[in-house]
XYZ file of C-alpha atoms in Angstrom:
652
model
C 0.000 0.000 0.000
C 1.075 3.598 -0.773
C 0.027 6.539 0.892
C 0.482 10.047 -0.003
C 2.214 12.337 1.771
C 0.331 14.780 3.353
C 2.121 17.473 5.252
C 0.609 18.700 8.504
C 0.185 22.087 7.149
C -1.972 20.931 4.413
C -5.321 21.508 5.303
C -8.157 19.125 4.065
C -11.740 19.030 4.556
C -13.182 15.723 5.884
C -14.131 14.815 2.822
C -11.336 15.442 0.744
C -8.949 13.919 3.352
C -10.706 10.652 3.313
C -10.627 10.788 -0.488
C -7.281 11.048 -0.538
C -6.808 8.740 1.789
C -8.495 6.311 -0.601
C -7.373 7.481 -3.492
C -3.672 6.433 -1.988
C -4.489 2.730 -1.102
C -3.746 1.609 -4.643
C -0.276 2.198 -6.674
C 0.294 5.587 -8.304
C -1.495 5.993 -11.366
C 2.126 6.320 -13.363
C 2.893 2.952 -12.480
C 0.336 1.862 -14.471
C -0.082 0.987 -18.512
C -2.265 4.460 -20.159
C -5.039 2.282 -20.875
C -5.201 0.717 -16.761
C -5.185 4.163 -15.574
C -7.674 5.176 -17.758
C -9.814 2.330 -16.515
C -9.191 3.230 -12.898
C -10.987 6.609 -13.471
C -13.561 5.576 -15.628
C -14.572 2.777 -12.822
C -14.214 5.619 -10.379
C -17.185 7.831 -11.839
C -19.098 5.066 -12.491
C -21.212 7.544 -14.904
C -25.047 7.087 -16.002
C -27.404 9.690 -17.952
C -29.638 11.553 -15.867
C -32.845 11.989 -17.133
C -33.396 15.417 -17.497
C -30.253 15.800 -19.817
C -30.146 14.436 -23.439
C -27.072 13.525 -24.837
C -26.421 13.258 -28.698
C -22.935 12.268 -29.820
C -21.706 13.243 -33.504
C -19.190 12.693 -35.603
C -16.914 15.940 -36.989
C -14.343 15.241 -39.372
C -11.032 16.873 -38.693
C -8.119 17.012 -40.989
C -9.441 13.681 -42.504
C -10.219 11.960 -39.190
C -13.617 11.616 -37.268
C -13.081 13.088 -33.688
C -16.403 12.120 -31.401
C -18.390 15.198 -30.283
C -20.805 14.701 -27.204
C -23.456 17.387 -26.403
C -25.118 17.851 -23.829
C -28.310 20.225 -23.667
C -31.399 20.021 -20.615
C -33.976 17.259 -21.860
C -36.708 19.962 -22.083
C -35.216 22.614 -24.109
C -36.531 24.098 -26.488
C -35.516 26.430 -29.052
C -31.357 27.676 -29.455
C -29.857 27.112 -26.471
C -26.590 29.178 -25.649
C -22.744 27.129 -26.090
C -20.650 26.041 -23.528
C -17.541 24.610 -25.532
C -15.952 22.329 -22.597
C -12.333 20.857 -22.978
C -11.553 17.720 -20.618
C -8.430 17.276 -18.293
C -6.851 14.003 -17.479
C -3.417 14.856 -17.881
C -4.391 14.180 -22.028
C -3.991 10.707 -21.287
C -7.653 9.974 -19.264
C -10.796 11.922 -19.400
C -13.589 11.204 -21.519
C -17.388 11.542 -21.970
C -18.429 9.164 -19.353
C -15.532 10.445 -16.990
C -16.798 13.939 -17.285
C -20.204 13.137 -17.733
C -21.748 14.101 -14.145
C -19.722 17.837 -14.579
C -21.200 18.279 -18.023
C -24.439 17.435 -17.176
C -24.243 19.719 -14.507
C -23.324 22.856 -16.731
C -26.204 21.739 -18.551
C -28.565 21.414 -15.911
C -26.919 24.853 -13.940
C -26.865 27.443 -16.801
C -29.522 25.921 -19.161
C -27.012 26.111 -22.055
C -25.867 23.141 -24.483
C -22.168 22.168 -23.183
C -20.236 20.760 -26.453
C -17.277 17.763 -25.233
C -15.143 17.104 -28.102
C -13.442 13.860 -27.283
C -9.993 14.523 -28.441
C -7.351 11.471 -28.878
C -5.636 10.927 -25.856
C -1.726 11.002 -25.278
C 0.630 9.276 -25.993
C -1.523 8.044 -28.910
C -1.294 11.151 -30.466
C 0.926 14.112 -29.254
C 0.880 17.942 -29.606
C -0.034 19.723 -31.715
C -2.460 16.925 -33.187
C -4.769 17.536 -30.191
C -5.425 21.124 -30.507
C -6.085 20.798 -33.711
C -8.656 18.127 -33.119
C -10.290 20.112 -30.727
C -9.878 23.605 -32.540
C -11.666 21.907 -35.568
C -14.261 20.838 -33.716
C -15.030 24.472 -32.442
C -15.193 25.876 -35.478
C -17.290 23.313 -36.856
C -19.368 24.231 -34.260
C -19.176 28.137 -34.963
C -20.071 27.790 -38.490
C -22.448 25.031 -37.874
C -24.466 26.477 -34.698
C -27.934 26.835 -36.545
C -27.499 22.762 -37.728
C -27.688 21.984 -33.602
C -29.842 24.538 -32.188
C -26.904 26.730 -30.671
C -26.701 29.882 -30.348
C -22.887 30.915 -31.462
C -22.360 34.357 -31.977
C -20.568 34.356 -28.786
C -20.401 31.326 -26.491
C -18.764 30.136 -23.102
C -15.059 28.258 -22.725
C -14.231 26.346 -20.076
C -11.928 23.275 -19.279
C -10.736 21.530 -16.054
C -6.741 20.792 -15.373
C -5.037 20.104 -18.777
C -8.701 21.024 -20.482
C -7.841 24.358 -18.912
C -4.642 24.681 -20.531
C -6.109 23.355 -24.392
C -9.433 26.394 -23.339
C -6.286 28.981 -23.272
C -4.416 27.463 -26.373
C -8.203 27.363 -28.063
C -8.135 30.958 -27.192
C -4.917 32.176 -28.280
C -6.221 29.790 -31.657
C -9.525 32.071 -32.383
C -7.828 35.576 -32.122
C -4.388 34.138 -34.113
C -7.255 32.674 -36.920
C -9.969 34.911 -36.726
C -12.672 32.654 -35.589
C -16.235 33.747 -36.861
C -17.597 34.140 -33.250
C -16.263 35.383 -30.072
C -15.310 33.512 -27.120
C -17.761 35.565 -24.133
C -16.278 34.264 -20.478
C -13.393 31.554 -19.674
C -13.835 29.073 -17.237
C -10.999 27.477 -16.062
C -10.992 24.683 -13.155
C -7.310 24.400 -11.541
C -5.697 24.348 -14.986
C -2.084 23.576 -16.242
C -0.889 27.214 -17.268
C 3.236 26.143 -17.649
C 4.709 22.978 -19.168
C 8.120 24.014 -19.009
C 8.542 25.363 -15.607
C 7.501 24.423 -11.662
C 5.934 26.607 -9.087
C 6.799 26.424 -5.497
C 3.666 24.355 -5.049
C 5.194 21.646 -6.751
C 7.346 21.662 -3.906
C 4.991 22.055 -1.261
C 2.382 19.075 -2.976
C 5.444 17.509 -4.422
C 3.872 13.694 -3.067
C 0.361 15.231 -3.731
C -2.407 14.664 -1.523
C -3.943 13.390 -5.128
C -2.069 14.804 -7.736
C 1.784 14.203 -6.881
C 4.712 15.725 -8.873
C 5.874 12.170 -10.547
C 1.939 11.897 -11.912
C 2.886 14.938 -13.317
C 5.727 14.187 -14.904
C 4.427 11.055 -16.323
C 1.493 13.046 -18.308
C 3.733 15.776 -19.359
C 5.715 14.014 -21.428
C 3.057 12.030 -22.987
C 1.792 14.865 -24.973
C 4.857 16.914 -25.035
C 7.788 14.359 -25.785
C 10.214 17.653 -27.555
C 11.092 19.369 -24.354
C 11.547 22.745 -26.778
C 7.862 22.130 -27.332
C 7.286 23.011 -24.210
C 8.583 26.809 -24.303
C 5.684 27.463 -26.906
C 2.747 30.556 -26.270
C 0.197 27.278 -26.513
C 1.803 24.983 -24.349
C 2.977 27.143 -21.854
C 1.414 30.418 -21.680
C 2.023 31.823 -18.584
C 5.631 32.216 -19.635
C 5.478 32.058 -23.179
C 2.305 34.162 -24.345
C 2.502 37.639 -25.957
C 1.335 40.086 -23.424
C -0.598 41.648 -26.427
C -2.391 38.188 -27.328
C -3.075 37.487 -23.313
C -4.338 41.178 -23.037
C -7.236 40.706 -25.382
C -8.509 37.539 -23.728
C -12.167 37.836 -22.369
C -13.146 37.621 -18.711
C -11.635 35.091 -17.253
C -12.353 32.869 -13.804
C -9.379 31.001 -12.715
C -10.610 28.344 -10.013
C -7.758 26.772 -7.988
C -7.255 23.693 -5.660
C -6.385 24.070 -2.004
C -3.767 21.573 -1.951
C -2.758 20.950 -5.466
C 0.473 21.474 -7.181
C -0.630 23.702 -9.964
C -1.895 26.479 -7.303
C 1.183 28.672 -8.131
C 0.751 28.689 -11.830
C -2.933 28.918 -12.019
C -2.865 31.680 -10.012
C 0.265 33.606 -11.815
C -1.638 32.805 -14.880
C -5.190 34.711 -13.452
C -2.758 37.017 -11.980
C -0.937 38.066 -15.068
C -4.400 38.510 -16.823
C -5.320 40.949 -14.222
C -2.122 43.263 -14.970
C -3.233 43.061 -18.453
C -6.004 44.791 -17.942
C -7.968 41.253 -18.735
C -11.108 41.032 -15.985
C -9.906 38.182 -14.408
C -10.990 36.644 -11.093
C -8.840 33.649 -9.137
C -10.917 32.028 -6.386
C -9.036 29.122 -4.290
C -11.319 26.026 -3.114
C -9.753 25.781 0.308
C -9.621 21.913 1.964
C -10.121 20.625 -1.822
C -7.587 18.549 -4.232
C -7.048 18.868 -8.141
C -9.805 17.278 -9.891
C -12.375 17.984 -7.215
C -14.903 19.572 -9.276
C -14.726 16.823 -12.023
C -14.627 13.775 -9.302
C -18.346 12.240 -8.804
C -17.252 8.636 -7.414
C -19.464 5.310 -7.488
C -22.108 5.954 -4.864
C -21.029 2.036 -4.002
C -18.253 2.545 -1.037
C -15.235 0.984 -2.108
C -14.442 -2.201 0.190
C -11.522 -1.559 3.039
C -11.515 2.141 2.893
C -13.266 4.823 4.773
C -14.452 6.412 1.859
C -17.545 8.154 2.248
C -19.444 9.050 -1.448
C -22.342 10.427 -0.448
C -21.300 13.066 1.744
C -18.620 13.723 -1.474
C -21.877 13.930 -3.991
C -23.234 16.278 -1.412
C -20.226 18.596 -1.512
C -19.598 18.140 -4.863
C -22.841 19.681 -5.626
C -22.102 23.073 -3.712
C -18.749 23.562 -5.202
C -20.131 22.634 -8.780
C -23.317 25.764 -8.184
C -20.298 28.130 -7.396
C -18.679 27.346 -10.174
C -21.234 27.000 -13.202
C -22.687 30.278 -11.331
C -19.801 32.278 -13.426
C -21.309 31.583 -16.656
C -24.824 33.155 -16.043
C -22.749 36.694 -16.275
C -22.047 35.940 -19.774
C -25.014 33.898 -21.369
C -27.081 36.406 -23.546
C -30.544 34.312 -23.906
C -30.924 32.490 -20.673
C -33.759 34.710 -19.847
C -37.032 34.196 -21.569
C -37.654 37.761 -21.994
C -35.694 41.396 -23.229
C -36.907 42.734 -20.028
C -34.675 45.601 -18.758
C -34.805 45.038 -15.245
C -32.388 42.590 -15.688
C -28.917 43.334 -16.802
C -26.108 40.923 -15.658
C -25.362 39.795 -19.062
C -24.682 42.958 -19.481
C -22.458 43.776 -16.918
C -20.234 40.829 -18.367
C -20.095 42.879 -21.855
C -19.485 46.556 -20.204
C -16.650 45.752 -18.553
C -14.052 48.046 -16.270
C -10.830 46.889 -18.855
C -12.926 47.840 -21.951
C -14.203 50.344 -20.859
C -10.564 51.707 -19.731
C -9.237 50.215 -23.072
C -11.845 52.716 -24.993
C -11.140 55.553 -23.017
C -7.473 55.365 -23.382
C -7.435 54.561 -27.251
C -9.390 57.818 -27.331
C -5.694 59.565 -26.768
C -2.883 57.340 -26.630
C -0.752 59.538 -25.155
C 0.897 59.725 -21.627
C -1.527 61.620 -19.204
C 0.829 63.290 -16.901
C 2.720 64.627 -19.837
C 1.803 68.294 -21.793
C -0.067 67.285 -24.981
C 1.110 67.812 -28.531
C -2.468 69.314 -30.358
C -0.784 68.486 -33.631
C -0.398 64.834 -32.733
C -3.788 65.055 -31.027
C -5.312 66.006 -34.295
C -4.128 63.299 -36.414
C -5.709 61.358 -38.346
C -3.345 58.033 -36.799
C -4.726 58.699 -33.584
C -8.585 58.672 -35.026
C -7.290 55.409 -37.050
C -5.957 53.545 -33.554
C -9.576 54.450 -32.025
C -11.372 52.437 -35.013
C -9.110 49.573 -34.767
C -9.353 49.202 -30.945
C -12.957 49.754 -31.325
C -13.169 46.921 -33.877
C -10.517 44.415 -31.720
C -12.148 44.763 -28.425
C -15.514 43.551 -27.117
C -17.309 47.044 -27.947
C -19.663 45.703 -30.809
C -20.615 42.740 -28.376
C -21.290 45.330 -25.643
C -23.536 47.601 -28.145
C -25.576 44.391 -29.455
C -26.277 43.451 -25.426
C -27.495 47.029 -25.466
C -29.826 46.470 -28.576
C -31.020 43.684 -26.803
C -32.485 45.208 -24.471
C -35.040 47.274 -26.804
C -35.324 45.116 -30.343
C -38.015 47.941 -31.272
C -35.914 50.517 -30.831
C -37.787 52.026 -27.774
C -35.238 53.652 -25.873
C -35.222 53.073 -21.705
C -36.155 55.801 -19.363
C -33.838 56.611 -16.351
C -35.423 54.594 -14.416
C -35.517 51.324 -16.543
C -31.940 51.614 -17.530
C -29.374 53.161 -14.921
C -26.009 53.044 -16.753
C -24.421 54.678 -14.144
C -25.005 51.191 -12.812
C -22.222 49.668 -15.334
C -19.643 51.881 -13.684
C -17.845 52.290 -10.241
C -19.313 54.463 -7.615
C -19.067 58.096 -8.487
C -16.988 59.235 -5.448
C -14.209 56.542 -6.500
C -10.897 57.408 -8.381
C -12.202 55.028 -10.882
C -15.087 56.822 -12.158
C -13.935 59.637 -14.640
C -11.840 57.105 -16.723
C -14.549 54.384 -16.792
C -17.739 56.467 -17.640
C -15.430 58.432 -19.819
C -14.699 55.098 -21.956
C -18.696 54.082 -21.363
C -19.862 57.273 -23.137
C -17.250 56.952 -25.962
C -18.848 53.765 -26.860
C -22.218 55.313 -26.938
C -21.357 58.082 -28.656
C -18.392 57.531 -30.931
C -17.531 53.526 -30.716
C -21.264 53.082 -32.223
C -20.112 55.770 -35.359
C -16.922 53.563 -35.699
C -18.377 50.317 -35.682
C -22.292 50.344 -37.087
C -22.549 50.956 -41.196
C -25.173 50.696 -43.554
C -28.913 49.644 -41.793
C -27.411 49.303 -38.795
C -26.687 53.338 -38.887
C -30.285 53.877 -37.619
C -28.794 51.819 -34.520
C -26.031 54.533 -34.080
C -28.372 57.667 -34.495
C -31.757 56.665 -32.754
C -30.860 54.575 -30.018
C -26.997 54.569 -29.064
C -26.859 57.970 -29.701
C -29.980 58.938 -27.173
C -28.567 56.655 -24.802
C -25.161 58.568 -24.830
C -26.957 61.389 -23.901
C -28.965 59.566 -21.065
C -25.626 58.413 -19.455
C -24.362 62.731 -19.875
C -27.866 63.548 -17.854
C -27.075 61.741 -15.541
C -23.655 62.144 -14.586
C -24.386 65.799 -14.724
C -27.409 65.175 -12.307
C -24.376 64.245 -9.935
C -23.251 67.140 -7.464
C -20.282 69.175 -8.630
C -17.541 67.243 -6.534
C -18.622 64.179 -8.384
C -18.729 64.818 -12.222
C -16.429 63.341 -13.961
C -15.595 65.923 -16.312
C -14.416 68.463 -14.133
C -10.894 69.424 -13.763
C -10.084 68.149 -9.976
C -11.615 64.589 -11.087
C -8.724 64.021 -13.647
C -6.018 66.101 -11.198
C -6.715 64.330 -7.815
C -8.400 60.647 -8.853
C -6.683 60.098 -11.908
C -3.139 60.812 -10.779
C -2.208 64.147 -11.460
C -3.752 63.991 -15.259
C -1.460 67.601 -17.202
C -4.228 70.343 -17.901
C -3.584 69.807 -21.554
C -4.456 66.236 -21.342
C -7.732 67.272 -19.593
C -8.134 69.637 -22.205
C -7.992 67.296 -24.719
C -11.029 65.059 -23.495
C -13.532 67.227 -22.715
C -14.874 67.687 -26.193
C -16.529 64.541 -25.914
C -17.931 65.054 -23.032
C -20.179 68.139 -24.396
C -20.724 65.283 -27.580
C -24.149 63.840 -26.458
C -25.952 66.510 -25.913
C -24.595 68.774 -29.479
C -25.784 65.553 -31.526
C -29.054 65.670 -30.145
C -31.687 67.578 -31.899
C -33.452 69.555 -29.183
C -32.347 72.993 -28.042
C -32.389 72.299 -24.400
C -29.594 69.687 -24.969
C -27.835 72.075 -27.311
C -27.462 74.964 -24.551
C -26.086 72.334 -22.329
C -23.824 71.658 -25.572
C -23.159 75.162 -24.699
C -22.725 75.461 -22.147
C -20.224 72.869 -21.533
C -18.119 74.375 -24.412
C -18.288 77.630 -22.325
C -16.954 76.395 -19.731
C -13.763 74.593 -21.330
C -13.536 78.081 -23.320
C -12.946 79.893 -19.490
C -10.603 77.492 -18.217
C -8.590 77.450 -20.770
C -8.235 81.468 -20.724
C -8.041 81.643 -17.243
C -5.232 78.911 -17.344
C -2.773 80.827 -20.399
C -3.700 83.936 -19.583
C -5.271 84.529 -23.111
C -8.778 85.564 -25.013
C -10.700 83.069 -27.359
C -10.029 85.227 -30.338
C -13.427 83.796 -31.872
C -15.543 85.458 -29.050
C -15.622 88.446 -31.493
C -17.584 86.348 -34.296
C -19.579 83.753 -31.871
C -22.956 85.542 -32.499
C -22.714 85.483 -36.008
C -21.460 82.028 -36.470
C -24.757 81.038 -33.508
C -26.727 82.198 -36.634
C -25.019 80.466 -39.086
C -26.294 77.074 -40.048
C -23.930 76.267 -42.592
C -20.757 77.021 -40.274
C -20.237 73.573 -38.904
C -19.928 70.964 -41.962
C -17.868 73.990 -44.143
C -15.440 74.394 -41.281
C -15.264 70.927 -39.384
C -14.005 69.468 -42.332
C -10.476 71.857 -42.274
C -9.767 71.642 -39.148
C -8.210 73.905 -36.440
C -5.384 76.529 -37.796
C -2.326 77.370 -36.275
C -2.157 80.826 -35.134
C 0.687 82.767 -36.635
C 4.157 81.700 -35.666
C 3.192 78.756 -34.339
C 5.400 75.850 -35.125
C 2.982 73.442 -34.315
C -0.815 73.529 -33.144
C -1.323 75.149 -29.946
C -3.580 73.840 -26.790
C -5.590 77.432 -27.144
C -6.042 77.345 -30.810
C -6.796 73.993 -30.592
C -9.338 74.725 -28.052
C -10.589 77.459 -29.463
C -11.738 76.283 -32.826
C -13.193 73.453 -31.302
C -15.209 75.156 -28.648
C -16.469 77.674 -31.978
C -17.267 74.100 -33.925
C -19.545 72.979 -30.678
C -20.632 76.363 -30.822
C -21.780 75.809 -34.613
C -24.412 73.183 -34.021
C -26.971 75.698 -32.603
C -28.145 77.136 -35.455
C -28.599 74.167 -37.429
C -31.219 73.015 -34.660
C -32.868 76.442 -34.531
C -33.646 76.560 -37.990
C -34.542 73.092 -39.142
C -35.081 71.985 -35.388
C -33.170 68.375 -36.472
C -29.983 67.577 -38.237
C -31.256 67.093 -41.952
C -28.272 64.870 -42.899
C -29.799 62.034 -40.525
C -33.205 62.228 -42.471
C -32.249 58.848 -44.013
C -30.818 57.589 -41.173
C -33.892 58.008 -39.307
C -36.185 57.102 -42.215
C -37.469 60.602 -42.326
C -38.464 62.640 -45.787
C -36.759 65.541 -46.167
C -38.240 68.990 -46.457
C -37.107 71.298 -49.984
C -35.625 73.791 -47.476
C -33.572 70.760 -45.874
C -32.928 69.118 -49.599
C -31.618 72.920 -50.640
C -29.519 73.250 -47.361
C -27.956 69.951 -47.717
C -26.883 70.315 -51.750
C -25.209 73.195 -50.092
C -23.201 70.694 -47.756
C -22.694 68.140 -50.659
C -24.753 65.745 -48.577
C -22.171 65.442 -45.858
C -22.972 62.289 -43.772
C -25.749 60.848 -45.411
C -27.219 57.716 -45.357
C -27.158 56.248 -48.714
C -30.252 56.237 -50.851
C -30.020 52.364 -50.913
C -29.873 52.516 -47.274
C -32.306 55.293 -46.712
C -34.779 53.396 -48.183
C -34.800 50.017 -46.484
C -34.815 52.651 -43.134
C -38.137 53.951 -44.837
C -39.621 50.856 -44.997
C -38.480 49.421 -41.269
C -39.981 52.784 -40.104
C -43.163 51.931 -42.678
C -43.709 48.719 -40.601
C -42.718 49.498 -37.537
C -39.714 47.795 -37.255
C -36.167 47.644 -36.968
C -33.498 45.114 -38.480
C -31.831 43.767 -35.786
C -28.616 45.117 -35.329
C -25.600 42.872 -36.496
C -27.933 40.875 -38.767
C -25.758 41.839 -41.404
C-alpha cells in the first residue's frame, strides 16, 4: 500500500482527506499501462445519464479523421440554447465523456445552455499539436455550424478543467491568431495547467500530492509533449510564453484553484498576469479541496476496506459545482425568456471596467501626466488607432447586449436603464476614466463600428442613450462629475491640464448631436466652460468670441469648417492647446443654429427614415450631402420605419 504524503500544514476538509486517503491505497497511477489508468478513473465515476439531460454524440471530421463530439443540452429545451464549448483534463492521457459526464451534465442542468465535449485522442496516442487541432476543428465546426444543432454561437462560453484548462487557453490564443467567426464571451478554467516548461513552489509544497503528486505529473507531461523545446511554446505554456498583447485581449476570465494541489502557483500567476493586463480576471481558491475535485463524482457504491464516504462527497460536490457553473450566467445572452430591462447581468459581463478603460485610453494614446502635442492630437493616426481598438475589443458585443435590451428601438427611461449602474461608484478614483470610456462607446464607438442599416442603430438609439448616461452624470453634485478638472487632477493621478483639455470635447458630444435645443445649450454650455478654463489657465482671449454671435446664426458654419480643421495661429510651429481649443469650442458652438432653424440635423433624415423637407434638400446640396445615409440605405430605413420595425442590429 502507498500513501500520499500529506504534510501537517496541508489543510483538508473531511471529505477530501478521506478521499485522498483512498485514493492512496492503490499504486500511483504512473505505475500503471495508459489504458489501466484510464480504466481506474472511468470505474471511479461510475457515470449514467440523468434523465433530465439528453445527450447526442456526432461525428466531426477533422483534418481527414472523425473526432467524437458529445453534447449535452437540458432534456426539455426548447428552441437555441446558448454554447458552452468544454475541454476535458486528465493529464491528455484519461478523461472522456463518461468520466466527465456528471460535470457536463451539470453545466447543462446549472446554466440551461448546451455544453459541447469534443473527445480529443488521448496522449501518448497522439501528441501535440495533433490535439489542438482536433479540438480547434471541432469548435469551429461548431461556430459555423451552430444553426445545424440549435446553438446559439455568436458568442459562447469556454471552459476546461486541469489540462482542459490549458487546451481552453491554447483554443483561445487559436480564435484571435485565426480569426474565428464568433467570439469567445467568459473563460472558465478549473485548476488548470498554465506552464509545461517550468515548476511553481507548489510543486514543492504538494510535491507527493495529496492526489495529484509531482511524478503523476511528470508522467502526463511528457506524454503529450515528448520535444522538451515544445514546451517553451505561447500554446503549451502560456504563462511564460504568451505575448502580453495576445493574453491582453482575452475575455473575462475565472481562474478556479485547488487548495492543496500542485498547480496552485501557476494557475494563479496565470489569473494574476491577466489581471495586470487589464484582462477582468478573477482567481478564487477552493480551500480543503484537491485537483480534480470539481470533475470527481465517485461510485455511490463505497469501495471495500476504505473509509471512503461518497455520499457526503456527492453532497459537496454539488455546492462547489453551483459556485462554479454560477460564473457563466454573467455571460449567457438568452438564458432569460424575456428582453426585459430590469435585468442586466449579461450585461455587466459585456461593459466591462478593462474595456471600458481600453476605450477611453485609445481615445488619446498619449501619456496623461505629460503636456499634450495638439498636432499629434489632431491626427488622423490617432482617429485610425480608435477604429481599430474599437473593432478588436468587445465594444460591438457590448452595443448588441445594449440592442437587446429594446429590439423595437424604444429607448429606456432613467429609471428602466441606470447606466451609471455599469460603472464604479461616483466618489471613487475610478469613475472619470470608466464612464469616460462608457460614453465613448455610446457616442463615438457606435459611429466607428455600425454601417449601412445598422446606422439607424447609431443615431436613434446609441446615440440617445449617450446622452442619457451625460444627464445623468451631470445630475451628480459638482464634486462628483467626472468631467471636471479636480476629477482628472486628484483621482486620476495628477492627469497635465492639456491632457484634460484634450477630453472634454466629448464630453459636451451627447448633448450637441441631439436635436433639441435644451440639450444644445447644455452643448453650450459645456463648451463655455472649457472656453474659461482654458483662458483663465494661459492667460489669453478666445479670439473667436468676437464672431460667436454670427457664427450662432449660421447654419452652414459647422460641416464647411469641421471638415479643415483647427489653424495654427501665426508663428506657431505646431498647433497650440488654445487654438486647438478654441476652434473646437467655436465648432460645438456651430451646431446651434442648425437646430434652430430646421429643429433636427437634416443629414440624418435617411438615417432616421425621415423625408426631407425642400428647405432641408436645398440646405444639404449646399453641404454636398455630408454624412448621409445612402439612398439604398435610406430606403430600407423607410420601410423598417413603414412597418414598424427595426433590423436587428448585427444581422448583417
Amino acid at each position: 500500500m502507498q500513501h500520499f504524503v500529506i504534510m501537517a500544514d496541508t489543510y483538508l476538509d473531511p471529505i477530501n482527506r478521506k478521499f485522498a486517503d483512498a485514493a492512496a491505497e492503490g499504486p500511483p497511477l504512473y505505475t500503471k499501462t495508459f489504458q489501466e489508468a484510464r480504466d481506474i478513473l472511468e470505474g471511479i465515476q461510475d457515470y449514467k445519464t440523468a434523465a433530465d439531460i439528453k445527450t447526442e454524440e456526432i461525428k466531426v471530421t477533422v483534418k481527414g479523421e472523425d473526432v467524437t463530439t458529445v453534447i449535452f443540452r437540458p432534456a426539455g429545451a426548447q428552441g437555441t440554447l446558448n454554447m458552452i464549448f468544454y475541454t476535458h483534463g486528465g493529464g491528455w492521457i484519461l478523461g472522456s465523456p463518461t468520466a466527465h459526464g456528471a460535470l457536463m451534465e451539470d453545466f447543462a442542468r446549472q446554466t440551461g445552455a448546451a455544453v459541447v465535449f469534443p473527445y480529443y485522442t488521448p496522449a501518448p496516442e497522439a501528441q501535440y499539436p495533433v490535439q489542438f487541432e482536433q479540438v480547434y476543428g471541432v469548435l469551429q465546426h461548431f461556430v459555423t455550424n451552430g444553426d445545424k444543432y440549435n446553438l446559439k454561437v455568436d458568442r459562447f462560453g469556454l471552459a476546461g478543467d486541469s489540462v482542459g484548462g490549458h487546451m481552453a487557453i491554447a483554443m483561445t490564443q487559436l480564435a484571435h491568431s485565426r480569426d474565428l467567426p464568433s467570439i469567445i464571451g467568459q473563460i472558465v478554467l478549473l485548476y488548470p495547467v498554465t506552464d509545461t516548461h517550468s515548476k511553481s513552489e507548489t510543486y514543492k509544497i504538494y510535491k507527493d500530492g495529496p492526489y495529484l503528486s509531482e511524478k503523476t505529473m511528470d508522467w502526463m507531461i511528457p506524454a503529450f509533449l515528448p520535444n522538451e523545446e515544445d514546451r517553451k511554446l505561447a500554446l503549451t505554456s502560456p504563462l511564460q510564453f504568451a505575448p502580453d498583447e495576445v493574453l491582453a485581449k482575452f475575455p473575462p476570465t475565472t481562474v478556479f484553484v485547488s487548495g492543496a494541489d500542485p498547480l496552485i502557483g501557476e494557475g494563479e500567476a496565470f489569473g494574476h498576469r491577466l489581471q495586470q493586463l487589464g484582462v477582468d480576471a478573477a482567481v478564487l481558491k477552493a480551500d480543503g479541496q484537491v485537483h480534480d475535485f470539481a470533475m470527481l463524482a465517485p461510485n455511490i457504491t463505497e469501495p471495500p476496506d476504505t473509509t471512503f464516504t461518497p455520499p457526503q462527497v456527492i453532497s459537496a460536490y454539488i455546492l462547489k459545482i453551483s459556485t462554479i457553473t454560477s460564473q457563466f450566467t454573467l455571460f449567457l445572452p438568452g438564458k432569460q425568456t424575456s428582453c426585459e430591462m430590469e435585468d442586466h447581468s449579461n450585461l455587466r459581463s459585456l461593459i466591462t471596467p478593462s474595456l471600458l478603460k481600453q476605450i477611453a485610453e485609445a481615445y488619446l494614446p498619449l501619456p496623461k501626466t505629460e503636456p499634450v502635442d495638439f498636432s499629434e492630437a489632431q491626427s488622423p493616426d490617432f482617429a485610425a488607432n480608435f477604429a481599430e481598438v474599437c473593432k478588436t475589443s468587445t465594444a460591438r458585443d457590448a452595443l448588441l447586449g445594449l440592442s437587446r435590451l429594446s429590439p423595437d428601438g424604444t429607448l429606456p427611461s432613467n429609471e428602466d436603464l441606470d447606466l451609471m449602474s455599469f460603472l464604479p461608484p461616483p466618489a471613487s478614483p475610478e469613475f472619470p476614466l470608466q464612464c469616460f470610456g462608457l460614453q465613448l462607446l455610446l457616442d463615438q464607438a457606435s459611429r466607428v463600428l455600425l454601417e449601412g442599416i445598422d446606422g439607424r442603430w447609431q443615431v436613434a438609439y446609441f446615440g440617445p442613450l449617450a446622452r442619457l448616461l451625460a444627464g445623468q452624470w451631470r445630475a451628480l453634485p459638482e464634486a462628483q462629475q467626472p468631467y471636471k478638472r479636480h476629477r482628472w487632477n486628484d483621482d486620476v493621478g495628477a492627469t497635465s491640464f492639456s491632457y484634460w483639455v484634450a477630453l472634454q470635447v466629448m464630453w459636451a458630444a451627447p448633448f450637441l448631436h441631439a436635436e433639441d435645443l435644451e440639450s444644445q445649450q447644455i452643448g453650450l454650455d459645456l463648451s463655455e466652460e472649457l472656453r474659461q478654463a482654458v483662458e483663465a489657465h494661459t492667460n489669453t482671449r478666445d479670439p473667436y468670441r468676437a464672431t460667436r454671435d454670427a457664427t450662432l446664426k449660421d447654419d452652414l458654419f459647422f460641416l464647411r469648417e469641421v471638415v479643415k480643421g483647427p489653424p495654427k495661429a501665426a508663428g506657431e510651429p505646431s498647433l497650440s492647446m488654445t487654438s486647438w481649443t478654441f476652434w473646437w469650442c467655436i465648432i460645438l458652438d456651430s451646431h446651434w443654429p442648425i437646430i434652430e432653424r430646421f429643429g433636427r440635423y437634416p443629414y440624418r433624415n435617411g438615417h432616421f427614415g425621415r423625408e426631407s423637407t425642400e428647405a432641408e434638400k436645398k440646405w444639404l446640396d449646399d453641404i454636398g450631402h455630408f454624412s448621409e445615409a445612402s439612398p439604398e440605405i435610406a430606403q430600407r430605413i423607410r420601410e423598417d420605419v413603414e412597418k414598424g420595425r427595426w433590423t436587428p442590429l448585427g444581422e448583417e
